[in-house]
Amino acid sequence: MKKQIILIVFFFYFLILFETGFMANFPAIISLVAVSVAIITLFEPPKSPYAVVGAIAGGFFWDVFSSSFFGFHILIMLILVGAMKVILNYVRIPIIKRFKK
Amino acid sequence: MQFTAQKRNKSFFIAFVIVLFIISSLNLAQKSVRGFFYFFSSPIQNTFFKKGRGLAEFFAFIGEKRDLISENDELNLKIQELTAENISLQSLKEENQLLRNVYGQGIEDNYRMALGKIISKDIGEDVVSINIGTKEGVLENMPVITQQKVLVGKVSQTFDDFSRVQLVSNKKSSLDVKIKDSPVVGLAKGLGQGKILLDLIPQDASITQDDIVSTSAMGGQYPEGLLIGQIGNIKKGDTKPYQQAEIFPYFDIQKTEDLFVMIAIK
């Protein structure tokens, strides 16, 4: 589990560098960090902590490379994960269900 | 069972307090935390930025290929016009130099230019990071321009080796501007996503599309005469007290790498 958490932290670190460096040359459509956190939330088993870890790591690096105060994007990412988890309690998507087993 | 639930609530509360404490301390030391991350991330960001530029240029080339032939013809005609204009401007330049010597000094004499390179852009915000900071004498609110004296924005935050530049198109940005070769003055407001709005132009003032907008010394933020962009669509309503217009900024992050921070000497 520790290995996965370290991997997630590194993944979000490089993702934010990619987004602020590489993607700066293209018109911004949607944040890759938010999309990644949403994808992890969708496909992880219900009691798994990876989405929360991803939200904290992604939010932290987003805060580092933006003008907002620390905690702002962490909070937004955690709200996103929380809201998605609540919705996923009531909505079952067959394709996603297969991954959660 | 109740004991376990109480214990869990207690550990959640402790975890919450610890997280809150860490976030508060990060905010107290945000300059050093950000400086630390910028320091060892800038080489990777720079590599990503250059690779992204290469790819963006490739796609832009494919998109623009069709227009290149007609644009080439137009440019050839423009070269001829400009050559004629250049000849007449030579004499004006000499005259201008004489007047400068008599009455005062130009931008170059009042400012020292510090050269910096763009290394990254914030997600969804019109803020870029450059690779020079307080060590090179950069301070907050200093104007940032390109080689062609196009206004990019102002320094919004400084670190030892890095600075963040708030672009003119940032939503927090507003500055006094004037129309070139005209007494009309107005206010340029950033709309985000690289867009600028020209506002507070009196109804009776005459402005036309493609007019050049430059900085005015009125606000005291920027030196006079720095280029901003060209006027696009003009919105003029009978019920509105002022005219508004779209500005197409000259600054394009995809075509610019080197920026100059104007460090005031006097």
CSV table of C-alpha atoms in Angstrom, one decimal:
chain,number,residue,atom,x,y,z
A,1,MET,CA,0.0,0.0,0.0
A,2,LYS,CA,2.9,2.4,0.8
A,3,LYS,CA,4.4,1.7,-2.6
A,4,GLN,CA,1.1,2.6,-4.3
A,5,ILE,CA,0.8,5.8,-2.3
A,6,ILE,CA,4.4,6.9,-3.2
A,7,LEU,CA,3.6,6.1,-6.8
A,8,ILE,CA,0.4,8.2,-6.7
A,9,VAL,CA,2.4,11.2,-5.1
A,10,PHE,CA,5.1,11.0,-7.9
A,11,PHE,CA,2.4,10.6,-10.6
A,12,PHE,CA,0.7,13.8,-9.5
A,13,TYR,CA,4.0,15.6,-9.1
A,14,PHE,CA,5.0,14.8,-12.7
A,15,LEU,CA,1.4,15.4,-13.9
A,16,ILE,CA,1.4,19.0,-12.5
A,17,LEU,CA,4.8,19.7,-14.1
A,18,PHE,CA,3.5,18.3,-17.4
A,19,GLU,CA,0.4,20.5,-17.2
A,20,THR,CA,2.2,23.7,-16.2
A,21,GLY,CA,5.0,23.1,-18.7
A,22,PHE,CA,3.9,21.1,-21.7
A,23,MET,CA,0.2,22.0,-21.7
A,24,ALA,CA,1.0,25.7,-21.2
A,25,ASN,CA,1.5,25.8,-25.0
A,26,PHE,CA,-2.1,24.6,-25.7
A,27,PRO,CA,-5.4,26.2,-24.8
A,28,ALA,CA,-6.5,25.0,-21.4
A,29,ILE,CA,-9.7,22.9,-21.5
A,30,ILE,CA,-9.8,21.0,-18.3
A,31,SER,CA,-7.4,20.2,-15.5
A,32,LEU,CA,-5.6,16.9,-15.9
A,33,VAL,CA,-5.2,16.7,-12.1
A,34,ALA,CA,-9.0,16.9,-11.5
A,35,VAL,CA,-9.6,14.4,-14.3
A,36,SER,CA,-7.1,11.9,-12.8
A,37,VAL,CA,-8.5,12.2,-9.3
A,38,ALA,CA,-12.0,11.6,-10.8
A,39,ILE,CA,-10.8,8.6,-12.7
A,40,ILE,CA,-9.1,7.1,-9.6
A,41,THR,CA,-12.3,7.7,-7.6
A,42,LEU,CA,-14.4,6.0,-10.3
A,43,PHE,CA,-12.3,2.8,-10.6
A,44,GLU,CA,-11.0,2.2,-7.0
A,45,PRO,CA,-12.8,-0.2,-4.6
A,46,PRO,CA,-15.2,1.7,-2.3
A,47,LYS,CA,-13.0,1.6,0.9
A,48,SER,CA,-9.7,2.2,-0.8
A,49,PRO,CA,-7.8,5.4,0.2
A,50,TYR,CA,-6.1,6.1,-3.1
A,51,ALA,CA,-8.5,8.7,-4.4
A,52,VAL,CA,-8.1,10.7,-1.1
A,53,VAL,CA,-4.3,10.4,-1.3
A,54,GLY,CA,-4.5,11.5,-4.9
A,55,ALA,CA,-6.7,14.4,-4.0
A,56,ILE,CA,-4.4,15.6,-1.3
A,57,ALA,CA,-1.2,15.1,-3.4
A,58,GLY,CA,-2.7,16.6,-6.6
A,59,GLY,CA,-4.3,19.5,-4.6
A,60,PHE,CA,-1.0,20.2,-2.9
A,61,PHE,CA,1.1,20.3,-6.0
A,62,TRP,CA,-1.7,22.4,-7.7
A,63,ASP,CA,-1.4,24.8,-4.8
A,64,VAL,CA,2.4,24.9,-5.1
A,65,PHE,CA,2.3,25.9,-8.8
A,66,SER,CA,-0.6,28.4,-8.5
A,67,SER,CA,-1.2,31.8,-6.8
A,68,SER,CA,-3.8,30.5,-4.4
A,69,PHE,CA,-3.2,29.8,-0.7
A,70,PHE,CA,-2.2,26.3,0.4
A,71,GLY,CA,-5.2,24.1,1.0
A,72,PHE,CA,-7.5,25.7,-1.6
A,73,HIS,CA,-7.1,23.1,-4.3
A,74,ILE,CA,-6.7,20.3,-1.7
A,75,LEU,CA,-10.1,21.2,-0.4
A,76,ILE,CA,-11.6,21.3,-3.9
A,77,MET,CA,-10.1,17.9,-4.8
A,78,LEU,CA,-11.4,16.4,-1.5
A,79,ILE,CA,-14.9,17.8,-2.2
A,80,LEU,CA,-14.8,16.3,-5.7
A,81,VAL,CA,-13.8,12.9,-4.3
A,82,GLY,CA,-16.4,13.1,-1.5
A,83,ALA,CA,-19.2,14.1,-3.9
A,84,MET,CA,-18.3,11.4,-6.4
A,85,LYS,CA,-18.2,8.7,-3.6
A,86,VAL,CA,-21.6,9.7,-2.4
A,87,ILE,CA,-23.0,9.6,-5.9
A,88,LEU,CA,-21.3,6.3,-6.6
A,89,ASN,CA,-23.1,4.8,-3.6
A,90,TYR,CA,-26.4,5.3,-5.4
A,91,VAL,CA,-25.4,5.0,-9.0
A,92,ARG,CA,-24.1,1.7,-10.4
A,93,ILE,CA,-22.1,1.9,-13.7
A,94,PRO,CA,-21.7,-1.7,-15.1
A,95,ILE,CA,-18.3,-1.1,-16.7
A,96,ILE,CA,-16.9,0.4,-13.5
A,97,LYS,CA,-18.3,-2.3,-11.3
A,98,ARG,CA,-16.1,-4.9,-13.0
A,99,PHE,CA,-12.9,-3.0,-11.9
A,100,LYS,CA,-14.1,-2.7,-8.3
A,101,LYS,CA,-14.2,-6.4,-7.7
B,1,MET,CA,-18.6,-1.3,19.6
B,2,GLN,CA,-19.4,2.2,21.0
B,3,PHE,CA,-15.8,2.3,22.3
B,4,THR,CA,-14.4,1.6,18.8
B,5,ALA,CA,-16.6,4.3,17.2
B,6,GLN,CA,-15.5,6.8,19.8
B,7,LYS,CA,-11.9,5.9,19.3
B,8,ARG,CA,-12.3,6.2,15.5
B,9,ASN,CA,-13.9,9.7,15.9
B,10,LYS,CA,-11.1,10.7,18.1
B,11,SER,CA,-8.4,9.6,15.6
B,12,PHE,CA,-10.3,11.4,12.8
B,13,PHE,CA,-10.4,14.6,14.9
B,14,ILE,CA,-6.6,14.3,15.6
B,15,ALA,CA,-5.9,13.6,11.9
B,16,PHE,CA,-8.0,16.6,10.9
B,17,VAL,CA,-6.2,18.9,13.4
B,18,ILE,CA,-2.8,17.7,12.2
B,19,VAL,CA,-3.8,18.3,8.5
B,20,LEU,CA,-5.1,21.8,9.4
B,21,PHE,CA,-1.8,22.5,11.3
B,22,ILE,CA,0.3,21.4,8.3
B,23,ILE,CA,-1.7,23.5,5.9
B,24,SER,CA,-1.5,26.6,8.1
B,25,SER,CA,2.3,26.2,8.5
B,26,LEU,CA,2.6,25.8,4.7
B,27,ASN,CA,0.8,29.1,4.3
B,28,LEU,CA,3.1,30.8,6.8
B,29,ALA,CA,6.2,29.5,5.0
B,30,GLN,CA,4.6,29.5,1.5
B,31,LYS,CA,7.4,31.5,-0.1
B,32,SER,CA,10.1,29.1,1.0
B,33,VAL,CA,7.9,26.0,0.2
B,34,ARG,CA,7.1,27.3,-3.3
B,35,GLY,CA,10.7,28.5,-3.9
B,36,PHE,CA,12.0,25.0,-2.9
B,37,PHE,CA,9.7,23.2,-5.4
B,38,TYR,CA,10.4,25.7,-8.2
B,39,PHE,CA,14.1,25.3,-7.6
B,40,PHE,CA,14.3,21.6,-8.4
B,41,SER,CA,11.2,21.4,-10.7
B,42,SER,CA,12.3,24.2,-13.1
B,43,PRO,CA,14.6,22.0,-15.3
B,44,ILE,CA,11.9,19.5,-15.8
B,45,GLN,CA,9.2,22.2,-16.4
B,46,ASN,CA,11.6,23.9,-18.8
B,47,THR,CA,12.0,20.7,-20.8
B,48,PHE,CA,8.3,20.0,-20.8
B,49,PHE,CA,7.7,23.6,-21.9
B,50,LYS,CA,10.1,23.4,-24.8
B,51,LYS,CA,8.7,20.0,-26.0
B,52,GLY,CA,5.2,21.4,-25.8
B,53,ARG,CA,6.2,24.5,-27.8
B,54,GLY,CA,7.7,22.2,-30.5
B,55,LEU,CA,4.4,20.3,-30.8
B,56,ALA,CA,2.3,23.4,-30.7
B,57,GLU,CA,4.3,25.0,-33.5
B,58,PHE,CA,4.0,21.8,-35.5
B,59,PHE,CA,0.2,21.8,-35.2
B,60,ALA,CA,0.1,25.6,-35.8
B,61,PHE,CA,2.1,25.1,-39.0
B,62,ILE,CA,-0.3,22.4,-40.3
B,63,GLY,CA,-3.3,24.7,-39.6
B,64,GLU,CA,-1.7,27.8,-41.1
B,65,LYS,CA,-0.2,26.2,-44.2
B,66,ARG,CA,-3.2,27.0,-46.4
B,67,ASP,CA,-3.0,30.7,-45.5
B,68,LEU,CA,0.7,31.0,-46.0
B,69,ILE,CA,0.7,31.8,-49.7
B,70,SER,CA,-1.8,34.6,-49.5
B,71,GLU,CA,-0.1,35.9,-46.4
B,72,ASN,CA,3.3,35.9,-48.2
B,73,ASP,CA,1.9,38.1,-51.0
B,74,GLU,CA,0.4,40.5,-48.4
B,75,LEU,CA,3.7,40.6,-46.5
B,76,ASN,CA,5.7,41.4,-49.6
B,77,LEU,CA,3.5,44.4,-50.3
B,78,LYS,CA,3.8,45.4,-46.6
B,79,ILE,CA,7.6,45.2,-46.9
B,80,GLN,CA,7.5,47.7,-49.8
B,81,GLU,CA,5.3,50.0,-47.8
B,82,LEU,CA,7.5,49.7,-44.7
B,83,THR,CA,10.7,50.3,-46.6
B,84,ALA,CA,9.2,53.6,-47.9
B,85,GLU,CA,8.0,54.5,-44.4
B,86,ASN,CA,11.4,53.5,-42.9
B,87,ILE,CA,13.2,56.0,-45.1
B,88,SER,CA,11.0,58.8,-43.9
B,89,LEU,CA,11.3,57.7,-40.3
B,90,GLN,CA,15.1,57.9,-40.4
B,91,SER,CA,15.0,61.6,-40.4
B,92,LEU,CA,12.4,61.6,-37.6
B,93,LYS,CA,14.6,59.3,-35.5
B,94,GLU,CA,17.5,61.8,-35.7
B,95,GLU,CA,15.1,64.6,-34.7
B,96,ASN,CA,13.7,62.5,-31.9
B,97,GLN,CA,17.2,61.7,-30.6
B,98,LEU,CA,18.1,65.4,-30.5
B,99,LEU,CA,14.9,66.2,-28.6
B,100,ARG,CA,15.6,63.4,-26.1
B,101,ASN,CA,19.0,64.8,-25.5
B,102,VAL,CA,17.5,68.2,-24.8
B,103,TYR,CA,14.4,67.3,-22.8
B,104,GLY,CA,15.0,64.0,-21.1
B,105,GLN,CA,15.6,60.4,-21.5
B,106,GLY,CA,13.9,57.4,-23.1
B,107,ILE,CA,12.7,54.1,-21.5
B,108,GLU,CA,16.1,52.5,-22.0
B,109,ASP,CA,17.8,55.2,-20.0
B,110,ASN,CA,15.5,54.9,-17.0
B,111,TYR,CA,15.3,51.1,-16.8
B,112,ARG,CA,17.7,48.2,-16.7
B,113,MET,CA,16.3,45.1,-18.5
B,114,ALA,CA,16.6,41.8,-16.8
B,115,LEU,CA,16.3,38.9,-19.3
B,116,GLY,CA,14.2,35.9,-18.1
B,117,LYS,CA,12.7,32.8,-19.8
B,118,ILE,CA,9.2,31.5,-19.4
B,119,ILE,CA,9.3,28.1,-17.6
B,120,SER,CA,5.6,27.4,-16.9
B,121,LYS,CA,2.1,28.7,-16.9
B,122,ASP,CA,-0.5,28.3,-14.1
B,123,ILE,CA,-3.4,26.0,-14.8
B,124,GLY,CA,-6.4,28.0,-15.9
B,125,GLU,CA,-4.9,31.3,-14.8
B,126,ASP,CA,-3.1,34.0,-16.9
B,127,VAL,CA,0.1,33.8,-14.8
B,128,VAL,CA,3.5,32.6,-16.0
B,129,SER,CA,6.7,31.8,-14.1
B,130,ILE,CA,10.0,33.1,-15.2
B,131,ASN,CA,13.5,32.0,-14.2
B,132,ILE,CA,14.7,35.2,-12.6
B,133,GLY,CA,14.0,36.5,-9.2
B,134,THR,CA,15.1,38.8,-6.3
B,135,LYS,CA,18.7,37.7,-6.9
B,136,GLU,CA,18.6,39.5,-10.2
B,137,GLY,CA,16.9,42.6,-8.6
B,138,VAL,CA,13.3,41.7,-9.6
B,139,LEU,CA,10.7,43.1,-7.3
B,140,GLU,CA,6.9,42.9,-7.2
B,141,ASN,CA,4.9,45.2,-9.6
B,142,MET,CA,7.8,45.6,-12.0
B,143,PRO,CA,6.6,45.8,-15.7
B,144,VAL,CA,7.5,42.8,-17.9
B,145,ILE,CA,7.8,43.3,-21.7
B,146,THR,CA,9.0,41.4,-24.8
B,147,GLN,CA,11.9,42.3,-27.0
B,148,GLN,CA,9.4,44.2,-29.3
B,149,LYS,CA,8.3,46.4,-26.3
B,150,VAL,CA,5.0,44.6,-26.0
B,151,LEU,CA,3.6,44.7,-22.5
B,152,VAL,CA,3.3,41.2,-21.0
B,153,GLY,CA,2.2,42.1,-17.5
B,154,LYS,CA,3.7,42.8,-14.1
B,155,VAL,CA,5.6,40.7,-11.5
B,156,SER,CA,3.1,39.5,-9.0
B,157,GLN,CA,5.3,37.4,-6.7
B,158,THR,CA,9.0,37.0,-6.3
B,159,PHE,CA,11.3,34.2,-5.1
B,160,ASP,CA,15.1,34.0,-5.0
B,161,ASP,CA,15.5,32.5,-8.5
B,162,PHE,CA,12.0,32.7,-9.9
B,163,SER,CA,9.1,35.2,-10.3
B,164,ARG,CA,5.5,34.9,-11.2
B,165,VAL,CA,4.2,37.3,-13.8
B,166,GLN,CA,0.5,38.3,-13.9
B,167,LEU,CA,-0.3,38.7,-17.6
B,168,VAL,CA,-2.3,41.8,-18.9
B,169,SER,CA,-5.1,39.4,-19.7
B,170,ASN,CA,-5.4,38.2,-16.1
B,171,LYS,CA,-8.8,38.8,-14.5
B,172,LYS,CA,-7.1,40.8,-11.8
B,173,SER,CA,-5.3,43.1,-14.2
B,174,SER,CA,-6.6,46.6,-15.2
B,175,LEU,CA,-4.5,49.4,-16.6
B,176,ASP,CA,-4.8,52.8,-18.2
B,177,VAL,CA,-4.3,52.8,-22.0
B,178,LYS,CA,-4.4,55.1,-25.0
B,179,ILE,CA,-5.0,54.7,-28.7
B,180,LYS,CA,-2.0,55.3,-30.8
B,181,ASP,CA,-2.0,58.6,-32.7
B,182,SER,CA,-5.2,59.7,-31.0
B,183,PRO,CA,-6.1,61.5,-27.7
B,184,VAL,CA,-8.5,58.7,-26.7
B,185,VAL,CA,-7.7,57.1,-23.4
B,186,GLY,CA,-9.5,54.1,-21.7
B,187,LEU,CA,-9.1,51.2,-19.4
B,188,ALA,CA,-7.9,47.8,-20.4
B,189,LYS,CA,-9.3,45.0,-18.3
B,190,GLY,CA,-8.1,41.4,-18.4
B,191,LEU,CA,-10.8,38.8,-19.0
B,192,GLY,CA,-8.7,35.7,-18.6
B,193,GLN,CA,-7.8,33.1,-21.2
B,194,GLY,CA,-5.7,35.6,-23.1
B,195,LYS,CA,-8.6,38.1,-23.6
B,196,ILE,CA,-8.6,41.8,-22.9
B,197,LEU,CA,-11.5,44.3,-22.9
B,198,LEU,CA,-11.1,48.0,-23.7
B,199,ASP,CA,-13.5,49.9,-21.5
B,200,LEU,CA,-14.5,53.4,-20.4
B,201,ILE,CA,-14.0,54.9,-23.9
B,202,PRO,CA,-16.3,57.9,-24.2
B,203,GLN,CA,-19.3,57.5,-26.6
B,204,ASP,CA,-18.1,60.5,-28.8
B,205,ALA,CA,-14.5,59.2,-29.1
B,206,SER,CA,-13.7,57.7,-32.5
B,207,ILE,CA,-12.0,54.4,-32.4
B,208,THR,CA,-11.8,51.9,-35.3
B,209,GLN,CA,-10.9,48.2,-35.7
B,210,ASP,CA,-7.1,47.5,-35.9
B,211,ASP,CA,-6.2,50.7,-33.9
B,212,ILE,CA,-3.1,50.1,-31.8
B,213,VAL,CA,-3.5,50.2,-28.0
B,214,SER,CA,-0.5,51.2,-25.9
B,215,THR,CA,0.1,51.9,-22.2
B,216,SER,CA,-0.6,55.4,-20.8
B,217,ALA,CA,1.5,57.0,-18.1
B,218,MET,CA,-1.7,58.1,-16.3
B,219,GLY,CA,-2.1,55.1,-13.9
B,220,GLY,CA,1.6,55.3,-12.9
B,221,GLN,CA,1.8,51.5,-13.1
B,222,TYR,CA,3.6,51.3,-16.5
B,223,PRO,CA,5.8,53.6,-18.6
B,224,GLU,CA,4.1,55.2,-21.5
B,225,GLY,CA,4.1,53.7,-25.0
B,226,LEU,CA,4.4,50.0,-24.4
B,227,LEU,CA,2.3,48.1,-27.0
B,228,ILE,CA,-0.6,46.0,-25.8
B,229,GLY,CA,-2.6,44.9,-28.9
B,230,GLN,CA,-5.0,45.9,-31.6
B,231,ILE,CA,-8.7,46.7,-31.3
B,232,GLY,CA,-11.1,44.0,-32.5
B,233,ASN,CA,-14.9,44.2,-32.3
B,234,ILE,CA,-16.3,47.5,-30.9
B,235,LYS,CA,-19.5,47.4,-28.8
B,236,LYS,CA,-21.3,50.7,-29.0
B,237,GLY,CA,-24.8,51.0,-27.4
B,238,ASP,CA,-27.0,54.1,-27.2
B,239,THR,CA,-28.0,53.3,-23.7
B,240,LYS,CA,-24.4,52.8,-22.5
B,241,PRO,CA,-22.3,55.7,-21.3
B,242,TYR,CA,-19.1,54.3,-22.7
B,243,GLN,CA,-17.9,52.2,-25.6
B,244,GLN,CA,-16.3,48.9,-25.2
B,245,ALA,CA,-14.0,47.0,-27.5
B,246,GLU,CA,-12.1,43.7,-27.7
B,247,ILE,CA,-8.3,43.9,-27.7
B,248,PHE,CA,-6.3,41.3,-29.6
B,249,PRO,CA,-3.1,41.2,-27.5
B,250,TYR,CA,0.2,41.1,-29.3
B,251,PHE,CA,1.7,38.9,-26.6
B,252,ASP,CA,1.3,35.2,-27.4
B,253,ILE,CA,2.7,32.7,-24.9
B,254,GLN,CA,3.1,30.2,-27.7
B,255,LYS,CA,5.4,32.5,-29.7
B,256,THR,CA,7.4,34.0,-26.8
B,257,GLU,CA,10.1,32.6,-24.7
B,258,ASP,CA,12.3,35.5,-23.6
B,259,LEU,CA,10.9,38.2,-21.4
B,260,PHE,CA,12.4,41.4,-20.0
B,261,VAL,CA,11.7,42.7,-16.5
B,262,MET,CA,12.0,46.5,-16.4
B,263,ILE,CA,14.0,47.4,-13.4
B,264,ALA,CA,13.8,51.1,-12.6
B,265,ILE,CA,17.2,52.7,-12.1
B,266,LYS,CA,16.0,56.1,-10.8
